[in-house]
Short mmCIF file of C-alpha atoms (C1' of nucleotides) in Angstrom, two decimals:
data_model
loop_
_atom_site.label_atom_id
_atom_site.label_comp_id
_atom_site.label_asym_id
_atom_site.label_seq_id
_atom_site.Cartn_x
_atom_site.Cartn_y
_atom_site.Cartn_z
CA UNK A 531 -48.60 8.44 40.13
CA UNK A 532 -45.89 11.01 40.34
CA UNK A 533 -46.44 13.89 42.67
CA UNK A 534 -45.40 16.40 40.00
CA UNK A 535 -48.24 15.50 37.70
CA UNK A 536 -50.69 15.70 40.59
CA UNK A 537 -49.55 19.19 41.53
CA UNK A 538 -50.03 20.23 37.94
CA UNK A 539 -53.55 18.84 37.89
CA UNK A 540 -54.44 20.73 41.04
CA UNK A 541 -53.11 24.01 39.66
CA UNK A 542 -54.94 23.49 36.38
CA UNK A 543 -58.19 23.38 38.32
CA UNK A 544 -57.25 26.46 40.37
CA UNK A 545 -56.80 24.38 43.51
CA UNK A 546 -53.97 24.79 45.95
CA UNK A 547 -51.22 22.29 46.60
CA UNK A 548 -51.39 21.55 50.31
CA UNK A 549 -49.50 19.17 52.55
CA UNK A 550 -52.81 17.47 53.38
CA UNK A 551 -53.62 16.73 49.74
CA UNK A 552 -50.15 15.39 49.12
CA UNK A 553 -50.38 13.23 52.23
CA UNK A 554 -53.69 11.68 51.15
CA UNK A 555 -52.32 11.01 47.68
CA UNK A 556 -49.33 9.32 49.27
CA UNK A 557 -51.59 7.10 51.36
CA UNK A 558 -53.59 6.05 48.32
CA UNK A 559 -50.45 5.44 46.26
CA UNK A 560 -49.02 3.27 49.04
CA UNK A 561 -52.04 0.96 48.91
CA UNK A 562 -52.78 0.12 45.29
CA UNK A 563 -55.55 -2.40 44.73
CA UNK A 564 -57.00 -1.85 48.21
CA UNK A 565 -60.49 -0.58 48.84
CA UNK A 566 -60.20 1.99 51.58
CA UNK A 567 -62.94 3.76 53.50
CA UNK A 568 -62.61 7.41 54.49
CA UNK A 569 -61.90 6.22 58.01
CA UNK A 570 -59.15 3.88 56.74
CA UNK A 571 -57.52 6.71 54.83
CA UNK A 572 -57.82 8.93 57.89
CA UNK A 573 -56.07 6.45 60.18
CA UNK A 574 -53.33 5.71 57.65
CA UNK A 575 -52.65 9.33 56.83
CA UNK A 576 -52.68 10.26 60.50
CA UNK A 577 -49.64 8.11 61.14
CA UNK A 578 -47.51 10.45 59.11
CA UNK A 579 -49.63 13.55 59.63
CA UNK A 580 -51.32 13.45 63.06
CA UNK A 581 -52.94 16.89 62.85
CA UNK A 582 -55.06 16.06 59.80
CA UNK A 583 -58.84 16.07 60.28
CA UNK A 584 -61.41 13.59 59.03
CA UNK A 585 -63.34 16.34 57.23
CA UNK A 586 -60.23 17.06 55.20
CA UNK A 587 -60.09 13.42 54.16
CA UNK A 588 -63.67 13.62 52.90
CA UNK A 589 -62.98 16.87 51.07
CA UNK A 590 -59.76 15.54 49.58
CA UNK A 591 -61.16 12.26 48.26
CA UNK A 592 -63.82 14.31 46.48
CA UNK A 593 -61.08 16.24 44.74
CA UNK A 594 -59.17 13.06 43.90
CA UNK A 595 -62.29 11.48 42.40
CA UNK A 596 -62.93 14.57 40.28
CA UNK A 597 -59.34 14.50 39.06
CA UNK A 598 -59.87 10.78 38.31
CA UNK A 599 -56.87 9.86 40.41
CA UNK A 600 -58.98 7.52 42.53
CA UNK A 601 -62.25 5.66 41.98
CA UNK A 602 -65.20 5.57 44.31
CA UNK A 603 -66.57 2.07 44.83
CA UNK A 604 -69.24 0.65 47.08
CA UNK A 605 -69.83 -2.93 48.10
CA UNK A 606 -73.11 -2.26 49.85
CA UNK A 607 -71.75 -2.83 53.32
CA UNK A 608 -72.56 0.71 54.37
CA UNK A 609 -69.17 2.14 53.49
CA UNK A 610 -68.12 4.11 50.46
CA UNK A 611 -64.63 3.03 49.50
CA UNK A 612 -61.86 4.49 47.38
CA UNK A 613 -59.08 2.90 45.39
CA UNK A 614 -56.26 4.14 43.23
CA UNK A 615 -57.53 4.41 39.67
CA UNK A 616 -55.90 3.21 36.47
CA UNK A 617 -54.54 6.70 35.97
CA UNK A 618 -55.71 9.52 33.74
CA UNK A 619 -54.91 7.78 30.49
CA UNK A 620 -56.60 4.45 31.04
CA UNK A 621 -60.27 5.04 31.84
CA UNK A 622 -60.70 1.31 31.66
CA UNK A 623 -60.68 0.28 35.23
CA UNK A 624 -61.20 -3.17 36.55
CA UNK A 625 -64.26 -4.87 38.02
CA UNK A 626 -65.04 -6.67 41.25
CA UNK A 627 -66.22 -10.12 42.28
CA UNK A 628 -67.66 -10.06 45.79
CA UNK A 629 -67.97 -13.21 47.92
CA UNK A 630 -71.29 -13.33 49.74
CA UNK A 631 -69.90 -15.62 52.43
CA UNK A 632 -66.56 -14.17 53.48
CA UNK A 633 -66.85 -10.73 51.92
CA UNK A 634 -63.63 -11.07 49.93
CA UNK A 635 -63.36 -8.75 46.96
CA UNK A 636 -61.45 -10.00 43.93
CA UNK A 637 -60.57 -7.53 41.19
CA UNK A 638 -60.33 -8.56 37.57
CA UNK A 639 -59.86 -7.02 34.17
CA UNK A 640 -62.18 -7.35 31.24
CA UNK A 641 -62.57 -6.03 27.74
CA UNK A 642 -65.88 -7.63 26.93
CA UNK A 643 -67.81 -4.58 27.98
CA UNK A 644 -66.97 -2.59 24.92
CA UNK A 645 -69.45 -4.62 22.92
CA UNK A 646 -72.14 -3.96 25.50
CA UNK A 647 -71.40 -0.26 25.53
CA UNK A 648 -71.65 -0.05 21.78
CA UNK A 649 -74.93 -1.97 21.80
CA UNK A 650 -76.41 0.36 24.41
CA UNK A 651 -75.18 3.39 22.53
CA UNK A 652 -76.88 2.17 19.36
CA UNK A 653 -80.07 1.06 21.05
CA UNK A 654 -80.93 3.98 23.32
CA UNK A 655 -78.56 6.73 22.20
CA UNK A 656 -76.78 6.71 25.53
CA UNK A 657 -73.18 7.94 25.37
CA UNK A 658 -71.16 5.74 27.72
CA UNK A 659 -68.12 7.28 29.43
CA UNK A 660 -67.56 4.86 32.27
CA UNK A 661 -68.80 1.60 33.66
CA UNK A 662 -68.90 -0.51 36.77
CA UNK A 663 -69.43 -4.24 37.04
CA UNK A 664 -69.94 -6.24 40.18
CA UNK A 665 -70.30 -9.99 40.28
CA UNK A 666 -71.76 -11.59 43.39
CA UNK A 667 -71.25 -15.22 44.36
CA UNK A 668 -68.78 -17.39 46.20
CA UNK A 669 -65.02 -17.31 46.07
CA UNK A 670 -63.15 -20.53 45.43
CA UNK A 671 -62.64 -21.50 49.06
CA UNK A 672 -66.15 -20.57 50.19
CA UNK A 673 -67.62 -22.40 47.20
CA UNK A 674 -65.69 -25.53 48.22
CA UNK A 675 -66.77 -25.15 51.83
CA UNK A 676 -70.42 -24.86 50.79
CA UNK A 677 -70.12 -27.92 48.60
CA UNK A 678 -68.60 -29.93 51.46
CA UNK A 679 -71.30 -28.77 53.89
CA UNK A 680 -74.14 -29.73 51.59
CA UNK A 681 -72.91 -33.31 51.25
CA UNK B 307 -96.26 -11.16 41.80
CA UNK B 308 -99.28 -12.86 43.26
CA UNK B 309 -99.93 -12.37 46.93
CA UNK B 310 -100.51 -16.09 47.42
CA UNK B 311 -97.00 -17.04 46.41
CA UNK B 312 -95.60 -14.32 48.65
CA UNK B 313 -97.51 -15.59 51.67
CA UNK B 314 -96.16 -19.05 50.98
CA UNK B 315 -92.61 -17.73 50.82
CA UNK B 316 -93.01 -15.98 54.16
CA UNK B 317 -94.36 -19.10 55.85
CA UNK B 318 -91.58 -21.24 54.39
CA UNK B 319 -89.10 -18.98 56.15
CA UNK B 320 -91.05 -19.10 59.42
CA UNK B 321 -92.13 -15.48 59.03
CA UNK B 322 -95.61 -14.19 59.70
CA UNK B 323 -98.00 -12.78 57.15
CA UNK B 324 -98.84 -9.29 58.34
CA UNK B 325 -100.86 -6.47 56.87
CA UNK B 326 -97.74 -4.31 56.82
CA UNK B 327 -95.75 -6.78 54.73
CA UNK B 328 -98.62 -7.19 52.30
CA UNK B 329 -98.98 -3.42 52.05
CA UNK B 330 -95.30 -2.91 51.20
CA UNK B 331 -95.45 -5.68 48.61
CA UNK B 332 -98.48 -3.98 47.09
CA UNK B 333 -96.62 -0.67 46.89
CA UNK B 334 -93.66 -2.28 45.15
CA UNK B 335 -95.89 -4.22 42.77
CA UNK B 336 -97.74 -1.01 41.87
CA UNK B 337 -94.48 0.63 40.74
CA UNK B 338 -92.59 -1.80 38.53
CA UNK B 339 -89.40 -0.42 36.98
CA UNK B 340 -89.17 2.42 39.49
CA UNK B 341 -86.26 2.88 41.86
CA UNK B 342 -87.77 3.74 45.21
CA UNK B 343 -86.05 4.88 48.39
CA UNK B 344 -87.23 3.71 51.80
CA UNK B 345 -88.78 7.14 52.25
CA UNK B 346 -90.62 6.82 48.92
CA UNK B 347 -92.01 3.46 49.92
CA UNK B 348 -92.98 4.87 53.29
CA UNK B 349 -94.94 7.77 51.79
CA UNK B 350 -96.65 5.59 49.20
CA UNK B 351 -97.61 2.86 51.62
CA UNK B 352 -98.84 5.42 54.14
CA UNK B 353 -101.54 6.57 51.76
CA UNK B 354 -103.31 3.25 52.12
CA UNK B 355 -101.98 2.41 55.57
CA UNK B 356 -101.40 5.60 57.60
CA UNK B 357 -100.36 3.85 60.83
CA UNK B 358 -97.32 2.17 59.33
CA UNK B 359 -93.91 3.21 60.67
CA UNK B 360 -90.74 3.95 58.77
CA UNK B 361 -88.82 1.33 60.76
CA UNK B 362 -91.24 -1.28 59.50
CA UNK B 363 -90.49 -0.23 55.93
CA UNK B 364 -86.78 -0.77 56.54
CA UNK B 365 -87.40 -4.12 58.19
CA UNK B 366 -89.75 -5.22 55.43
CA UNK B 367 -87.51 -4.32 52.50
CA UNK B 368 -84.80 -6.42 54.15
CA UNK B 369 -87.18 -9.37 54.13
CA UNK B 370 -88.19 -8.70 50.53
CA UNK B 371 -84.57 -8.55 49.42
CA UNK B 372 -83.80 -11.85 51.18
CA UNK B 373 -86.80 -13.44 49.49
CA UNK B 374 -85.47 -12.01 46.20
CA UNK B 375 -88.79 -10.30 45.54
CA UNK B 376 -87.07 -6.92 45.20
CA UNK B 377 -83.55 -5.81 44.34
CA UNK B 378 -81.46 -3.31 46.23
CA UNK B 379 -79.78 -0.79 43.95
CA UNK B 380 -77.70 2.29 44.59
CA UNK B 381 -76.88 5.11 42.20
CA UNK B 382 -74.37 6.79 44.51
CA UNK B 383 -76.58 9.74 45.25
CA UNK B 384 -76.71 8.88 48.93
CA UNK B 385 -79.89 6.84 48.75
CA UNK B 386 -80.32 3.12 48.72
CA UNK B 387 -83.14 2.23 46.38
CA UNK B 388 -85.34 -0.78 45.81
CA UNK B 389 -87.10 -2.08 42.74
CA UNK B 390 -89.32 -5.02 41.94
CA UNK B 391 -87.10 -7.89 40.84
CA UNK B 392 -87.50 -10.21 37.88
CA UNK B 393 -89.18 -12.72 40.17
CA UNK B 394 -87.86 -15.85 41.80
CA UNK B 395 -87.34 -17.77 38.57
CA UNK B 396 -85.41 -15.24 36.55
CA UNK B 397 -82.31 -14.24 38.48
CA UNK B 398 -81.24 -12.38 35.37
CA UNK B 399 -82.22 -8.87 36.18
CA UNK B 400 -81.56 -5.81 34.07
CA UNK B 401 -78.85 -3.20 34.24
CA UNK B 402 -78.76 0.57 34.52
CA UNK B 403 -77.38 3.43 32.47
CA UNK B 404 -77.03 6.56 34.60
CA UNK B 405 -76.84 10.05 33.09
CA UNK B 406 -74.20 12.16 34.82
CA UNK B 407 -75.92 15.39 33.79
CA UNK B 408 -79.60 14.95 34.54
CA UNK B 409 -79.44 11.86 36.72
CA UNK B 410 -81.85 9.88 34.57
CA UNK B 411 -81.64 6.13 35.00
CA UNK B 412 -82.39 3.98 31.98
CA UNK B 413 -82.82 0.25 32.48
CA UNK B 414 -81.83 -2.26 29.84
CA UNK B 415 -81.54 -6.00 29.36
CA UNK B 416 -78.46 -7.89 28.35
CA UNK B 417 -77.30 -11.44 27.91
CA UNK B 418 -73.67 -10.73 27.15
CA UNK B 419 -72.63 -11.15 30.73
CA UNK B 420 -72.90 -14.90 30.68
CA UNK B 421 -69.62 -15.08 28.78
CA UNK B 422 -67.94 -12.85 31.30
CA UNK B 423 -69.27 -14.90 34.20
CA UNK B 424 -67.99 -18.10 32.65
CA UNK B 425 -64.59 -16.54 32.02
CA UNK B 426 -64.30 -15.37 35.62
CA UNK B 427 -65.43 -18.73 36.89
CA UNK B 428 -62.72 -20.46 34.86
CA UNK B 429 -60.01 -17.94 35.66
CA UNK B 430 -60.33 -17.44 39.41
CA UNK B 431 -62.70 -20.21 40.49
CA UNK B 432 -65.32 -17.72 41.56
CA UNK B 433 -68.86 -19.10 41.46
CA UNK B 434 -71.10 -16.30 40.16
CA UNK B 435 -74.69 -16.18 41.38
CA UNK B 436 -75.64 -12.63 40.57
CA UNK B 437 -74.34 -9.53 38.87
CA UNK B 438 -74.81 -5.81 38.61
CA UNK B 439 -73.77 -3.52 35.80
CA UNK B 440 -73.87 0.24 35.78
CA UNK B 441 -72.96 2.37 32.81
CA UNK B 442 -72.23 6.03 33.37
CA UNK B 443 -72.39 8.68 30.67
CA UNK B 444 -74.90 10.98 29.03
CA UNK B 445 -78.44 10.20 27.95
CA UNK B 446 -79.50 11.08 24.43
CA UNK B 447 -80.85 14.54 25.20
CA UNK B 448 -78.01 15.55 27.52
CA UNK B 449 -75.46 14.28 24.99
CA UNK B 450 -77.08 16.49 22.32
CA UNK B 451 -77.15 19.45 24.66
CA UNK B 452 -73.45 19.03 25.45
CA UNK B 453 -72.61 18.75 21.80
CA UNK B 454 -74.49 21.96 21.04
CA UNK B 455 -72.85 23.80 23.95
CA UNK B 456 -69.35 22.86 22.86
CA UNK B 457 -69.82 24.28 19.37
"C1'" DG C 833 -52.77 40.65 50.55
"C1'" DT C 834 -56.17 37.89 48.66
"C1'" DT C 835 -58.10 33.63 48.28
"C1'" DT C 836 -58.61 28.96 49.30
"C1'" DA C 837 -58.06 25.15 52.65
"C1'" DT C 838 -58.08 23.28 57.22
"C1'" DG C 839 -59.66 21.63 61.81
"C1'" DC C 840 -62.96 21.35 64.96
"C1'" DA C 841 -67.51 20.85 66.41
"C1'" DA C 842 -72.12 20.88 65.34
"C1'" DA C 843 -75.51 19.61 62.02
"C1'" DT C 844 -77.62 16.48 58.72
"C1'" DA C 845 -79.43 12.33 56.98
"C1'" DT C 846 -80.12 7.57 56.71
"C1'" DT C 847 -80.65 3.39 58.85
"C1'" DT C 848 -80.79 0.50 63.11
"C1'" DT C 849 -82.30 -0.85 67.65
"C1'" DG C 850 -84.64 -1.29 72.46
"C1'" DC C 851 -88.81 -2.10 74.27
"C1'" DA C 852 -93.69 -2.31 75.48
"C1'" DA C 853 -97.92 -3.29 73.10
"C1'" DC C 854 -100.00 -5.94 69.57
"C1'" DG C 855 -101.24 -9.42 65.92
"C1'" DT C 856 -100.58 -13.93 63.95
"C1'" DT C 857 -100.38 -18.69 64.33
"C1'" DA D 1073 -100.78 -19.05 74.91
"C1'" DA D 1074 -96.43 -18.42 72.52
"C1'" DC D 1075 -93.75 -15.99 69.57
"C1'" DG D 1076 -92.79 -12.89 65.97
"C1'" DT D 1077 -93.85 -8.08 64.55
"C1'" DT D 1078 -94.92 -3.31 65.02
"C1'" DG D 1079 -94.52 1.67 66.24
"C1'" DC D 1080 -92.31 4.98 68.48
"C1'" DA D 1081 -88.42 7.30 70.06
"C1'" DA D 1082 -83.72 7.11 70.85
"C1'" DA D 1083 -79.29 5.62 69.18
"C1'" DA D 1084 -75.86 4.73 65.92
"C1'" DT D 1085 -73.41 5.62 61.64
"C1'" DA D 1086 -71.56 8.09 57.77
"C1'" DT D 1087 -70.91 12.31 55.72
"C1'" DT D 1088 -71.41 17.43 55.26
"C1'" DT D 1089 -71.15 22.15 56.70
"C1'" DG D 1090 -70.26 26.75 59.32
"C1'" DC D 1091 -66.81 29.36 60.81
"C1'" DA D 1092 -62.54 31.23 62.69
"C1'" DT D 1093 -57.73 30.31 61.88
"C1'" DA D 1094 -53.99 29.12 59.03
"C1'" DA D 1095 -51.66 28.20 54.83
"C1'" DA D 1096 -50.85 28.82 49.80
"C1'" DC D 1097 -50.45 31.80 45.96
#
DNA sequence: GTTTATGCAAATATTTTGCAACGTT
DNA sequence: AACGTTGCAAAATATTTGCATAAAC
């Protein structure tokens, strides 16, 4: 994500371009594919911008979610997490497979959901704009470990 | 869910059959298809069992989730919710369509995911045991309202 | 110069935990 | 009798908010 486009988006919404907002964007852009908590983002951003406050992080991620620059995800471990989104064009973000043993999160792409969305739209008149899929189970190495243990 | 089977499940895990646990089960069983917060369950159970404490509700839903009697769901409104599961046999529980305007949650069934699970299993060696799908968008009446407003 | 954003600290809200008393086995 | 469970209150955790100051427009 280029900074220029981001500044534009802020102005379009009547929001101000601040050093803090740019710094948080930079942190997110530097960690694509990672699932960061507010605290993570705080610590990372603080390295380049020590005066920033945690409340600002919370307020800024809200803005970034509304602008669809980042996605909010939750893996039910008590933390809300954020990750860089697919960008404003591609509303087709990826899904997550979560290992119940080691907690690893594997992201994957999928196009199968379009059929499901159409079916739901037809069946209950629900207009789908976004979706989220989580698969739970065991990652390759934990699955092998479990198999070995059970023998 | 019959109480007898539940008592058996508790004993199999070395847990005790208490009035509190039976009361919470009864509350959940009396509200199938609803998405209840811990507070909801507390208030409902208290009507029949006024001495029960909120901490016991939290401890009991943990047990019920582990026994797969109920499912934990979250609609990102700051509350963790619980609903009666499909039972111990059918691990194939339903999904949720969440209206971004009015917050309505519509549950629906789907079998399409088996293909996706197989594909993921083949592609990344992830052994899927459970899944969760959330669709976001607008329910029929909110979609109509939006359409009318934009004209 | 007006308006919006920030930082800090305090407030809020949900969930967890320590511990003595109690109920189940 | 032994051990797990409960209720209460206190603690812990994550996030939000009030407000004076500072920065952006």
